[in-house]
mmCIF file of N, CA and C in Angstrom:
data_model
loop_
_atom_site.group_PDB
_atom_site.id
_atom_site.type_symbol
_atom_site.label_atom_id
_atom_site.label_comp_id
_atom_site.label_asym_id
_atom_site.label_seq_id
_atom_site.Cartn_x
_atom_site.Cartn_y
_atom_site.Cartn_z
ATOM 1 N N UNK A 268 1.039 -1.477 -0.589
ATOM 2 C CA UNK A 268 0.209 -0.432 0.097
ATOM 3 C C UNK A 268 0.880 1.522 -0.411
ATOM 4 N N UNK A 269 -0.129 2.553 0.017
ATOM 5 C CA UNK A 269 1.414 3.514 -1.205
ATOM 6 C C UNK A 269 0.345 4.454 -0.109
ATOM 7 N N UNK A 270 0.890 6.023 0.086
ATOM 8 C CA UNK A 270 0.634 7.237 0.963
ATOM 9 C C UNK A 270 -0.449 7.794 0.257
ATOM 10 N N UNK A 271 -0.102 7.207 -1.359
ATOM 11 C CA UNK A 271 -1.140 8.473 -2.238
ATOM 12 C C UNK A 271 -2.417 7.845 -2.345
ATOM 13 N N UNK A 272 -3.089 8.160 -2.861
ATOM 14 C CA UNK A 272 -4.498 8.359 -2.706
ATOM 15 C C UNK A 272 -5.446 6.726 -3.570
ATOM 16 N N UNK A 273 -5.968 6.174 -3.002
ATOM 17 C CA UNK A 273 -6.104 4.672 -4.048
ATOM 18 C C UNK A 273 -8.205 5.052 -4.703
ATOM 19 N N UNK A 274 -8.211 4.328 -6.104
ATOM 20 C CA UNK A 274 -9.395 4.186 -7.297
ATOM 21 C C UNK A 274 -9.188 2.842 -7.801
ATOM 22 N N UNK A 275 -9.966 2.583 -7.703
ATOM 23 C CA UNK A 275 -10.822 1.287 -7.929
ATOM 24 C C UNK A 275 -12.443 1.152 -8.179
ATOM 25 N N UNK A 276 -12.171 1.075 -9.994
ATOM 26 C CA UNK A 276 -13.459 1.068 -10.855
ATOM 27 C C UNK A 276 -13.194 0.101 -11.489
ATOM 28 N N UNK A 277 -15.123 -0.060 -11.333
ATOM 29 C CA UNK A 277 -15.799 -1.265 -11.139
ATOM 30 C C UNK A 277 -17.810 -0.967 -12.025
ATOM 31 N N UNK A 278 -17.357 -2.336 -12.946
ATOM 32 C CA UNK A 278 -17.825 -2.085 -14.176
ATOM 33 C C UNK A 278 -18.225 -4.148 -14.131
ATOM 34 N N UNK A 279 -19.271 -4.079 -14.377
ATOM 35 C CA UNK A 279 -20.083 -5.557 -14.501
ATOM 36 C C UNK A 279 -18.813 -6.646 -15.652
ATOM 37 N N UNK A 280 -18.287 -6.402 -16.696
ATOM 38 C CA UNK A 280 -17.833 -6.806 -17.501
ATOM 39 C C UNK A 280 -16.325 -6.106 -17.544
ATOM 40 N N UNK A 281 -16.446 -5.500 -17.270
ATOM 41 C CA UNK A 281 -14.604 -4.964 -17.388
ATOM 42 C C UNK A 281 -13.526 -4.641 -18.315
ATOM 43 N N UNK A 282 -14.396 -4.264 -18.967
ATOM 44 C CA UNK A 282 -14.545 -4.010 -20.179
ATOM 45 C C UNK A 282 -14.386 -2.922 -21.620
ATOM 46 N N UNK A 283 -15.065 -2.692 -20.982
ATOM 47 C CA UNK A 283 -15.485 -0.524 -21.706
ATOM 48 C C UNK A 283 -15.556 0.940 -20.573
ATOM 49 N N UNK A 284 -16.221 0.270 -19.390
ATOM 50 C CA UNK A 284 -16.700 1.876 -18.533
ATOM 51 C C UNK A 284 -15.352 2.087 -17.117
ATOM 52 N N UNK A 285 -14.958 0.772 -16.355
ATOM 53 C CA UNK A 285 -13.813 1.063 -16.056
ATOM 54 C C UNK A 285 -13.108 0.955 -16.799
ATOM 55 N N UNK A 286 -13.300 0.558 -18.339
ATOM 56 C CA UNK A 286 -10.933 0.212 -18.011
ATOM 57 C C UNK A 286 -10.908 1.639 -19.329
ATOM 58 N N UNK A 287 -12.477 2.912 -19.183
ATOM 59 C CA UNK A 287 -11.919 4.446 -19.754
ATOM 60 C C UNK A 287 -11.443 4.165 -18.953
ATOM 61 N N UNK A 288 -12.029 4.739 -17.615
ATOM 62 C CA UNK A 288 -12.153 5.607 -16.714
ATOM 63 C C UNK A 288 -10.596 5.428 -15.725
ATOM 64 N N UNK A 289 -10.793 3.722 -15.712
ATOM 65 C CA UNK A 289 -9.007 3.478 -15.061
ATOM 66 C C UNK A 289 -7.686 3.859 -15.521
ATOM 67 N N UNK A 290 -7.595 3.777 -17.728
ATOM 68 C CA UNK A 290 -7.591 4.990 -18.131
ATOM 69 C C UNK A 290 -6.824 5.974 -17.892
ATOM 70 N N UNK A 291 -8.130 6.556 -18.207
ATOM 71 C CA UNK A 291 -8.192 8.074 -18.163
ATOM 72 C C UNK A 291 -7.230 9.080 -16.491
ATOM 73 N N UNK A 292 -7.456 8.130 -15.967
ATOM 74 C CA UNK A 292 -7.406 8.583 -14.034
ATOM 75 C C UNK A 292 -5.742 7.969 -14.808
ATOM 76 N N UNK A 293 -5.352 7.055 -14.996
ATOM 77 C CA UNK A 293 -4.179 7.410 -14.888
ATOM 78 C C UNK A 293 -3.401 7.749 -16.248
ATOM 79 N N UNK A 294 -3.541 7.721 -17.557
ATOM 80 C CA UNK A 294 -2.928 9.702 -18.077
ATOM 81 C C UNK A 294 -2.446 10.957 -16.861
ATOM 82 N N UNK A 295 -4.186 11.514 -17.021
ATOM 83 C CA UNK A 295 -4.295 12.226 -16.822
ATOM 84 C C UNK A 295 -3.469 12.691 -15.317
ATOM 85 N N UNK A 296 -3.472 11.707 -14.447
ATOM 86 C CA UNK A 296 -2.899 12.208 -13.358
ATOM 87 C C UNK A 296 -1.491 11.917 -12.898
ATOM 88 N N UNK A 297 -1.310 11.370 -14.384
ATOM 89 C CA UNK A 297 0.361 10.780 -14.589
ATOM 90 C C UNK A 297 0.838 10.255 -12.847
ATOM 91 N N UNK A 298 1.046 9.540 -12.983
ATOM 92 C CA UNK A 298 1.291 8.236 -10.739
ATOM 93 C C UNK A 298 1.006 9.147 -10.071
ATOM 94 N N UNK A 299 -0.080 10.619 -10.163
ATOM 95 C CA UNK A 299 0.125 11.073 -9.120
ATOM 96 C C UNK A 299 -0.643 9.632 -7.902
ATOM 97 N N UNK A 300 -1.798 9.395 -8.620
ATOM 98 C CA UNK A 300 -2.802 7.931 -7.913
ATOM 99 C C UNK A 300 -2.505 6.897 -7.986
ATOM 100 N N UNK A 301 -2.639 6.097 -7.615
ATOM 101 C CA UNK A 301 -3.032 4.204 -7.498
ATOM 102 C C UNK A 301 -4.231 3.881 -8.144
ATOM 103 N N UNK A 302 -4.189 3.835 -9.461
ATOM 104 C CA UNK A 302 -5.474 2.748 -10.040
ATOM 105 C C UNK A 302 -5.840 1.601 -10.569
ATOM 106 N N UNK A 303 -6.961 1.326 -10.012
ATOM 107 C CA UNK A 303 -7.055 -0.074 -9.869
ATOM 108 C C UNK A 303 -8.450 -0.238 -11.586
ATOM 109 N N UNK A 304 -9.364 -1.395 -12.038
ATOM 110 C CA UNK A 304 -10.225 -1.897 -12.235
ATOM 111 C C UNK A 304 -10.123 -3.354 -11.655
ATOM 112 N N UNK A 305 -11.754 -3.438 -12.214
ATOM 113 C CA UNK A 305 -12.236 -5.115 -11.719
ATOM 114 C C UNK A 305 -13.420 -4.970 -12.142
ATOM 115 N N UNK A 306 -13.881 -6.624 -12.384
ATOM 116 C CA UNK A 306 -15.400 -6.151 -12.894
ATOM 117 C C UNK A 306 -16.328 -7.267 -12.000
ATOM 118 N N UNK A 307 -17.717 -7.535 -11.799
ATOM 119 C CA UNK A 307 -18.120 -8.645 -11.114
ATOM 120 C C UNK A 307 -17.943 -10.055 -11.960
ATOM 121 N N UNK A 308 -18.012 -9.774 -13.193
ATOM 122 C CA UNK A 308 -18.117 -10.799 -14.219
ATOM 123 C C UNK A 308 -16.704 -10.424 -15.880
ATOM 124 N N UNK A 309 -16.528 -10.937 -15.800
ATOM 125 C CA UNK A 309 -15.148 -10.160 -15.916
ATOM 126 C C UNK A 309 -15.491 -10.994 -17.369
ATOM 127 N N UNK A 310 -14.891 -9.866 -18.978
ATOM 128 C CA UNK A 310 -15.387 -10.231 -20.007
ATOM 129 C C UNK A 310 -14.086 -10.521 -20.556
ATOM 130 N N UNK A 311 -14.591 -11.555 -22.144
ATOM 131 C CA UNK A 311 -12.694 -12.874 -21.701
ATOM 132 C C UNK A 311 -12.208 -10.824 -22.543
ATOM 133 N N UNK A 312 -11.518 -9.650 -23.143
ATOM 134 C CA UNK A 312 -11.346 -9.313 -23.588
ATOM 135 C C UNK A 312 -12.092 -7.411 -23.200
ATOM 136 N N UNK A 313 -11.590 -6.765 -23.657
ATOM 137 C CA UNK A 313 -11.860 -5.257 -23.136
ATOM 138 C C UNK A 313 -12.362 -5.282 -24.514
ATOM 139 N N UNK A 314 -13.705 -4.096 -25.162
ATOM 140 C CA UNK A 314 -14.776 -3.549 -26.025
ATOM 141 C C UNK A 314 -13.773 -2.496 -26.705
ATOM 142 N N UNK A 315 -13.449 -3.241 -27.868
ATOM 143 C CA UNK A 315 -12.951 -3.023 -28.712
ATOM 144 C C UNK A 315 -13.247 -1.515 -29.729
ATOM 145 N N UNK A 316 -14.513 -1.612 -29.238
ATOM 146 C CA UNK A 316 -14.857 0.197 -28.961
ATOM 147 C C UNK A 316 -14.325 1.024 -28.357
ATOM 148 N N UNK A 317 -14.313 0.423 -27.820
ATOM 149 C CA UNK A 317 -13.883 1.343 -26.249
ATOM 150 C C UNK A 317 -12.410 1.630 -25.942
ATOM 151 N N UNK A 318 -11.806 0.209 -26.754
ATOM 152 C CA UNK A 318 -9.572 0.864 -27.351
ATOM 153 C C UNK A 318 -9.257 1.877 -28.740
ATOM 154 N N UNK A 319 -10.392 1.736 -29.565
ATOM 155 C CA UNK A 319 -10.859 2.656 -29.888
ATOM 156 C C UNK A 319 -11.001 4.442 -30.244
ATOM 157 N N UNK A 320 -11.606 4.236 -29.272
ATOM 158 C CA UNK A 320 -12.637 5.510 -29.159
ATOM 159 C C UNK A 320 -10.882 6.389 -27.769
ATOM 160 N N UNK A 321 -10.632 5.411 -26.866
ATOM 161 C CA UNK A 321 -9.768 5.616 -26.120
ATOM 162 C C UNK A 321 -8.294 6.793 -27.341
ATOM 163 N N UNK A 322 -8.028 5.356 -28.263
ATOM 164 C CA UNK A 322 -7.421 6.025 -28.617
ATOM 165 C C UNK A 322 -7.047 6.925 -29.968
ATOM 166 N N UNK A 323 -8.381 7.500 -30.146
ATOM 167 C CA UNK A 323 -8.730 8.730 -30.443
ATOM 168 C C UNK A 323 -8.473 9.853 -29.426
ATOM 169 N N UNK A 324 -8.308 9.370 -28.694
ATOM 170 C CA UNK A 324 -7.550 11.005 -27.212
ATOM 171 C C UNK A 324 -5.725 10.592 -26.801
ATOM 172 N N UNK A 325 -6.174 9.544 -27.543
ATOM 173 C CA UNK A 325 -4.173 9.555 -27.162
ATOM 174 C C UNK A 325 -3.954 8.683 -25.586
ATOM 175 N N UNK A 326 -5.130 7.923 -25.698
ATOM 176 C CA UNK A 326 -4.206 6.561 -24.829
ATOM 177 C C UNK A 326 -4.656 4.842 -25.252
ATOM 178 N N UNK A 327 -3.585 4.305 -25.061
ATOM 179 C CA UNK A 327 -3.697 3.561 -25.371
ATOM 180 C C UNK A 327 -3.440 2.720 -24.773
ATOM 181 N N UNK A 328 -5.092 1.506 -24.159
ATOM 182 C CA UNK A 328 -5.662 0.745 -23.240
ATOM 183 C C UNK A 328 -5.583 -1.198 -25.014
ATOM 184 N N UNK A 329 -5.103 -1.215 -25.316
ATOM 185 C CA UNK A 329 -4.640 -2.902 -26.238
ATOM 186 C C UNK A 329 -4.472 -3.750 -25.077
ATOM 187 N N UNK A 330 -2.962 -3.568 -24.233
ATOM 188 C CA UNK A 330 -2.582 -4.141 -23.502
ATOM 189 C C UNK A 330 -3.779 -4.302 -22.401
ATOM 190 N N UNK A 331 -4.539 -4.076 -21.755
ATOM 191 C CA UNK A 331 -4.929 -4.121 -21.057
ATOM 192 C C UNK A 331 -6.382 -5.638 -20.806
ATOM 193 N N UNK A 332 -6.754 -5.951 -19.525
ATOM 194 C CA UNK A 332 -7.398 -7.265 -19.597
ATOM 195 C C UNK A 332 -8.191 -7.572 -19.006
ATOM 196 N N UNK A 333 -9.164 -7.295 -19.069
ATOM 197 C CA UNK A 333 -10.377 -7.076 -17.872
ATOM 198 C C UNK A 333 -10.430 -8.539 -16.729
ATOM 199 N N UNK A 334 -10.099 -7.606 -15.820
ATOM 200 C CA UNK A 334 -9.702 -8.753 -14.371
ATOM 201 C C UNK A 334 -11.482 -9.110 -13.395
ATOM 202 N N UNK A 335 -10.996 -9.921 -12.495
ATOM 203 C CA UNK A 335 -12.380 -9.752 -12.109
ATOM 204 C C UNK A 335 -11.931 -9.890 -10.340
ATOM 205 N N UNK A 336 -13.920 -9.083 -10.213
ATOM 206 C CA UNK A 336 -13.445 -7.971 -8.809
ATOM 207 C C UNK A 336 -13.236 -9.130 -7.820
ATOM 208 N N UNK A 337 -12.545 -8.905 -6.964
ATOM 209 C CA UNK A 337 -11.680 -9.043 -5.740
ATOM 210 C C UNK A 337 -11.700 -7.821 -3.640
ATOM 211 N N UNK A 338 -12.962 -8.759 -2.945
ATOM 212 C CA UNK A 338 -13.339 -8.378 -1.625
ATOM 213 C C UNK A 338 -11.506 -7.720 -1.467
ATOM 214 N N UNK A 339 -10.316 -7.817 -2.024
ATOM 215 C CA UNK A 339 -9.336 -6.812 -1.880
ATOM 216 C C UNK A 339 -8.609 -5.914 -2.620
ATOM 217 N N UNK A 340 -9.625 -5.474 -3.254
ATOM 218 C CA UNK A 340 -9.066 -4.268 -4.345
ATOM 219 C C UNK A 340 -10.165 -3.433 -4.035
ATOM 220 N N UNK A 341 -10.941 -3.994 -3.703
ATOM 221 C CA UNK A 341 -12.000 -3.047 -2.601
ATOM 222 C C UNK A 341 -11.117 -2.470 -1.683
ATOM 223 N N UNK A 342 -10.606 -3.242 -0.490
ATOM 224 C CA UNK A 342 -10.268 -2.874 0.946
ATOM 225 C C UNK A 342 -8.941 -2.277 0.618
ATOM 226 N N UNK A 343 -8.473 -2.215 -0.589
ATOM 227 C CA UNK A 343 -6.915 -1.500 -0.303
ATOM 228 C C UNK A 343 -7.160 -0.430 -1.485
ATOM 229 N N UNK A 344 -8.520 0.200 -1.992
ATOM 230 C CA UNK A 344 -9.461 1.467 -2.269
ATOM 231 C C UNK A 344 -9.167 2.352 -1.632
ATOM 232 N N UNK A 345 -9.358 3.671 -1.126
ATOM 233 C CA UNK A 345 -9.733 4.590 -0.769
ATOM 234 C C UNK A 345 -11.366 5.393 -1.619
ATOM 235 N N UNK A 346 -11.037 4.897 -2.506
ATOM 236 C CA UNK A 346 -12.167 5.047 -3.185
ATOM 237 C C UNK A 346 -12.566 4.735 -4.282
ATOM 238 N N UNK A 347 -14.248 3.568 -4.301
ATOM 239 C CA UNK A 347 -14.773 3.296 -4.643
ATOM 240 C C UNK A 347 -15.788 3.457 -6.371
ATOM 241 N N UNK A 348 -15.690 3.356 -7.637
ATOM 242 C CA UNK A 348 -15.987 4.114 -8.218
ATOM 243 C C UNK A 348 -17.077 2.999 -9.076
ATOM 244 N N UNK A 349 -18.308 2.897 -9.239
ATOM 245 C CA UNK A 349 -19.217 2.082 -10.093
ATOM 246 C C UNK A 349 -19.922 2.204 -10.787
ATOM 247 N N UNK A 350 -19.641 1.506 -11.319
ATOM 248 C CA UNK A 350 -20.538 1.963 -13.049
ATOM 249 C C UNK A 350 -21.467 0.603 -13.379
ATOM 250 N N UNK A 351 -23.512 0.805 -12.665
ATOM 251 C CA UNK A 351 -23.681 -0.696 -13.027
ATOM 252 C C UNK A 351 -24.045 -1.991 -12.953
ATOM 253 N N UNK A 352 -22.423 -2.523 -11.466
ATOM 254 C CA UNK A 352 -22.866 -3.772 -11.260
ATOM 255 C C UNK A 352 -23.773 -3.718 -9.731
ATOM 256 N N UNK A 353 -24.543 -2.456 -9.638
ATOM 257 C CA UNK A 353 -25.468 -2.708 -8.424
ATOM 258 C C UNK A 353 -24.907 -3.694 -7.131
ATOM 259 N N UNK A 354 -25.424 -4.405 -6.807
ATOM 260 C CA UNK A 354 -24.818 -4.159 -5.424
ATOM 261 C C UNK A 354 -23.104 -5.835 -4.837
ATOM 262 N N UNK A 355 -23.613 -5.870 -5.906
ATOM 263 C CA UNK A 355 -21.996 -6.877 -5.867
ATOM 264 C C UNK A 355 -20.829 -6.321 -6.208
ATOM 265 N N UNK A 356 -20.411 -6.026 -5.757
ATOM 266 C CA UNK A 356 -19.392 -4.913 -5.006
ATOM 267 C C UNK A 356 -19.853 -5.193 -3.357
ATOM 268 N N UNK A 357 -18.459 -5.426 -2.917
ATOM 269 C CA UNK A 357 -18.561 -6.369 -0.703
ATOM 270 C C UNK A 357 -18.111 -3.889 -1.407
ATOM 271 N N UNK A 358 -19.593 -3.776 0.193
ATOM 272 C CA UNK A 358 -19.423 -2.680 0.844
ATOM 273 C C UNK A 358 -18.482 -2.953 2.714
ATOM 274 N N UNK A 359 -16.914 -2.207 2.280
ATOM 275 C CA UNK A 359 -16.840 -2.042 3.112
ATOM 276 C C UNK A 359 -16.860 -0.144 4.252
ATOM 277 N N UNK A 360 -16.816 -0.707 5.122
ATOM 278 C CA UNK A 360 -16.763 0.851 5.956
ATOM 279 C C UNK A 360 -15.858 2.017 6.009
ATOM 280 N N UNK A 361 -15.962 2.961 5.622
ATOM 281 C CA UNK A 361 -14.624 3.644 5.660
ATOM 282 C C UNK A 361 -14.057 4.118 4.680
ATOM 283 N N UNK A 362 -14.974 3.087 3.740
ATOM 284 C CA UNK A 362 -14.726 3.923 1.946
ATOM 285 C C UNK A 362 -15.536 4.980 1.133
ATOM 286 N N UNK A 363 -14.646 5.602 0.181
ATOM 287 C CA UNK A 363 -16.022 6.415 -0.616
ATOM 288 C C UNK A 363 -16.059 5.380 -1.554
ATOM 289 N N UNK A 364 -17.624 5.625 -1.373
ATOM 290 C CA UNK A 364 -18.615 5.137 -2.806
ATOM 291 C C UNK A 364 -19.166 5.966 -3.798
ATOM 292 N N UNK A 365 -19.264 5.980 -4.739
ATOM 293 C CA UNK A 365 -20.245 7.039 -5.910
ATOM 294 C C UNK A 365 -20.205 5.902 -7.419
ATOM 295 N N UNK A 366 -21.743 6.047 -7.494
ATOM 296 C CA UNK A 366 -22.369 4.716 -8.868
ATOM 297 C C UNK A 366 -21.974 5.836 -10.098
ATOM 298 N N UNK A 367 -22.010 5.913 -10.558
ATOM 299 C CA UNK A 367 -21.522 6.632 -12.393
ATOM 300 C C UNK A 367 -22.800 5.396 -12.381
ATOM 301 N N UNK A 368 -24.345 6.568 -13.614
ATOM 302 C CA UNK A 368 -24.575 6.031 -14.343
ATOM 303 C C UNK A 368 -24.975 6.072 -15.679
ATOM 304 N N UNK A 369 -23.799 6.181 -15.796
ATOM 305 C CA UNK A 369 -23.479 5.818 -17.787
ATOM 306 C C UNK A 369 -23.712 4.520 -18.638
ATOM 307 N N UNK A 370 -23.821 4.864 -19.455
ATOM 308 C CA UNK A 370 -24.656 3.296 -21.340
ATOM 309 C C UNK A 370 -23.270 3.405 -20.578
ATOM 310 N N UNK A 371 -23.682 1.299 -20.953
ATOM 311 C CA UNK A 371 -23.369 1.002 -21.348
ATOM 312 C C UNK A 371 -23.315 0.214 -22.933
ATOM 313 N N UNK A 372 -21.386 0.764 -23.054
ATOM 314 C CA UNK A 372 -21.517 -0.005 -24.435
ATOM 315 C C UNK A 372 -20.947 -0.162 -24.838
ATOM 316 N N UNK A 373 -21.188 -1.792 -23.811
ATOM 317 C CA UNK A 373 -21.111 -3.069 -24.892
ATOM 318 C C UNK A 373 -21.955 -3.509 -26.297
ATOM 319 N N UNK A 374 -22.104 -3.523 -26.934
ATOM 320 C CA UNK A 374 -22.256 -4.036 -28.269
ATOM 321 C C UNK A 374 -22.357 -2.776 -29.252
ATOM 322 N N UNK A 375 -21.792 -1.709 -29.518
ATOM 323 C CA UNK A 375 -21.839 0.277 -29.983
ATOM 324 C C UNK A 375 -21.187 0.196 -30.702
ATOM 325 N N UNK A 376 -20.852 0.602 -31.240
ATOM 326 C CA UNK A 376 -20.021 0.894 -32.065
ATOM 327 C C UNK A 376 -19.287 2.279 -31.664
ATOM 328 N N UNK A 377 -18.401 2.015 -32.484
ATOM 329 C CA UNK A 377 -17.342 4.205 -31.695
ATOM 330 C C UNK A 377 -17.801 4.810 -31.748
ATOM 331 N N UNK A 378 -18.809 4.692 -32.187
ATOM 332 C CA UNK A 378 -19.965 6.724 -33.111
ATOM 333 C C UNK A 378 -20.875 6.741 -31.308
ATOM 334 N N UNK A 379 -21.303 5.510 -31.020
ATOM 335 C CA UNK A 379 -21.960 6.353 -30.111
ATOM 336 C C UNK A 379 -21.476 5.130 -28.204
ATOM 337 N N UNK A 380 -20.160 4.592 -28.750
ATOM 338 C CA UNK A 380 -18.715 4.967 -26.945
ATOM 339 C C UNK A 380 -18.374 6.293 -27.160
ATOM 340 N N UNK A 381 -17.705 7.731 -28.087
ATOM 341 C CA UNK A 381 -17.024 8.160 -28.120
ATOM 342 C C UNK A 381 -17.810 8.976 -26.397
ATOM 343 N N UNK A 382 -19.599 9.488 -27.254
ATOM 344 C CA UNK A 382 -20.461 10.478 -26.259
ATOM 345 C C UNK A 382 -20.757 9.787 -24.437
ATOM 346 N N UNK A 383 -20.133 8.563 -24.185
ATOM 347 C CA UNK A 383 -19.711 7.905 -23.432
ATOM 348 C C UNK A 383 -17.370 7.853 -22.590
ATOM 349 N N UNK A 384 -17.402 7.910 -24.159
ATOM 350 C CA UNK A 384 -16.056 7.971 -23.153
ATOM 351 C C UNK A 384 -15.613 9.753 -22.294
ATOM 352 N N UNK A 385 -16.095 10.186 -23.241
ATOM 353 C CA UNK A 385 -16.061 11.627 -22.710
ATOM 354 C C UNK A 385 -16.893 12.552 -22.070
ATOM 355 N N UNK A 386 -18.283 11.641 -21.270
ATOM 356 C CA UNK A 386 -18.549 12.011 -19.543
ATOM 357 C C UNK A 386 -17.763 11.671 -18.810
ATOM 358 N N UNK A 387 -16.763 9.400 -18.943
ATOM 359 C CA UNK A 387 -16.441 9.610 -18.043
ATOM 360 C C UNK A 387 -14.723 10.289 -18.011
ATOM 361 N N UNK A 388 -14.296 11.234 -19.451
ATOM 362 C CA UNK A 388 -13.574 12.054 -19.665
ATOM 363 C C UNK A 388 -13.865 12.810 -18.180
ATOM 364 N N UNK A 389 -14.458 14.101 -18.464
ATOM 365 C CA UNK A 389 -15.297 14.875 -17.426
ATOM 366 C C UNK A 389 -15.599 14.720 -15.526
ATOM 367 N N UNK A 390 -15.804 13.357 -16.138
ATOM 368 C CA UNK A 390 -16.574 12.520 -13.867
ATOM 369 C C UNK A 390 -14.766 12.284 -14.000
ATOM 370 N N UNK A 391 -13.656 11.501 -14.709
ATOM 371 C CA UNK A 391 -12.383 11.409 -13.554
ATOM 372 C C UNK A 391 -11.271 13.625 -13.524
ATOM 373 N N UNK A 392 -11.906 14.144 -14.665
ATOM 374 C CA UNK A 392 -11.144 14.848 -14.246
ATOM 375 C C UNK A 392 -12.214 15.963 -12.785
ATOM 376 N N UNK A 393 -12.841 15.750 -12.402
ATOM 377 C CA UNK A 393 -13.663 16.614 -11.687
ATOM 378 C C UNK A 393 -13.169 15.346 -10.434
ATOM 379 N N UNK A 394 -12.831 13.511 -9.960
ATOM 380 C CA UNK A 394 -13.043 13.352 -9.227
ATOM 381 C C UNK A 394 -11.265 13.038 -9.075
ATOM 382 N N UNK A 395 -10.592 14.228 -10.239
ATOM 383 C CA UNK A 395 -9.354 13.487 -9.828
ATOM 384 C C UNK A 395 -8.336 15.162 -9.385
ATOM 385 N N UNK A 396 -9.230 16.425 -9.043
ATOM 386 C CA UNK A 396 -8.982 17.011 -9.022
ATOM 387 C C UNK A 396 -9.500 17.187 -7.802
ATOM 388 N N UNK A 397 -10.772 16.704 -6.792
ATOM 389 C CA UNK A 397 -10.916 16.196 -5.191
ATOM 390 C C UNK A 397 -10.199 15.416 -4.654
ATOM 391 N N UNK A 398 -8.757 14.247 -4.778
ATOM 392 C CA UNK A 398 -8.509 13.889 -4.928
ATOM 393 C C UNK A 398 -7.363 15.025 -4.647
ATOM 394 N N UNK A 399 -7.190 15.315 -5.889
ATOM 395 C CA UNK A 399 -5.178 15.494 -5.705
ATOM 396 C C UNK A 399 -5.350 17.081 -3.892
ATOM 397 N N UNK A 400 -6.899 17.462 -4.604
ATOM 398 C CA UNK A 400 -6.585 18.648 -3.757
ATOM 399 C C UNK A 400 -7.175 18.422 -2.639
ATOM 400 N N UNK A 401 -7.511 17.358 -2.488
ATOM 401 C CA UNK A 401 -7.837 17.259 -0.416
ATOM 402 C C UNK A 401 -6.197 17.198 -0.222
ATOM 403 N N UNK A 402 -4.909 16.670 -0.084
ATOM 404 C CA UNK A 402 -4.102 16.885 0.156
ATOM 405 C C UNK A 402 -3.112 17.108 0.736
ATOM 406 N N UNK A 403 -3.353 18.934 -0.243
ATOM 407 C CA UNK A 403 -2.966 20.249 0.082
ATOM 408 C C UNK A 403 -3.070 20.329 1.811
#
């Protein structure tokens, strides 16, 4: 464990929303925050439309793979952002939880994923500002 704030992004398949959010936070925070992502029912691969949408903004997530959500990942995180996983995410007192209601990019083309990507970026920027300013 490090002293830097840590964020866990969770969605069902860990193939779209949570992958994009984690990539944005990792990229924008330049390592100032610890970032994880996971899914309650991980897919076999990251959504190709999400990969393409992120490539358009200069972030490569081709090497990412969906990961299973574990209680340890939640315990090791300060902030847990859920995106449609409902109550499958374990709850631990003292953690900050947020549920981001976002369209699921599964089965959609890149044109439909772009607005989801852009909304995720907006929310990540707000979250990052809150977390980094809290340390000051």
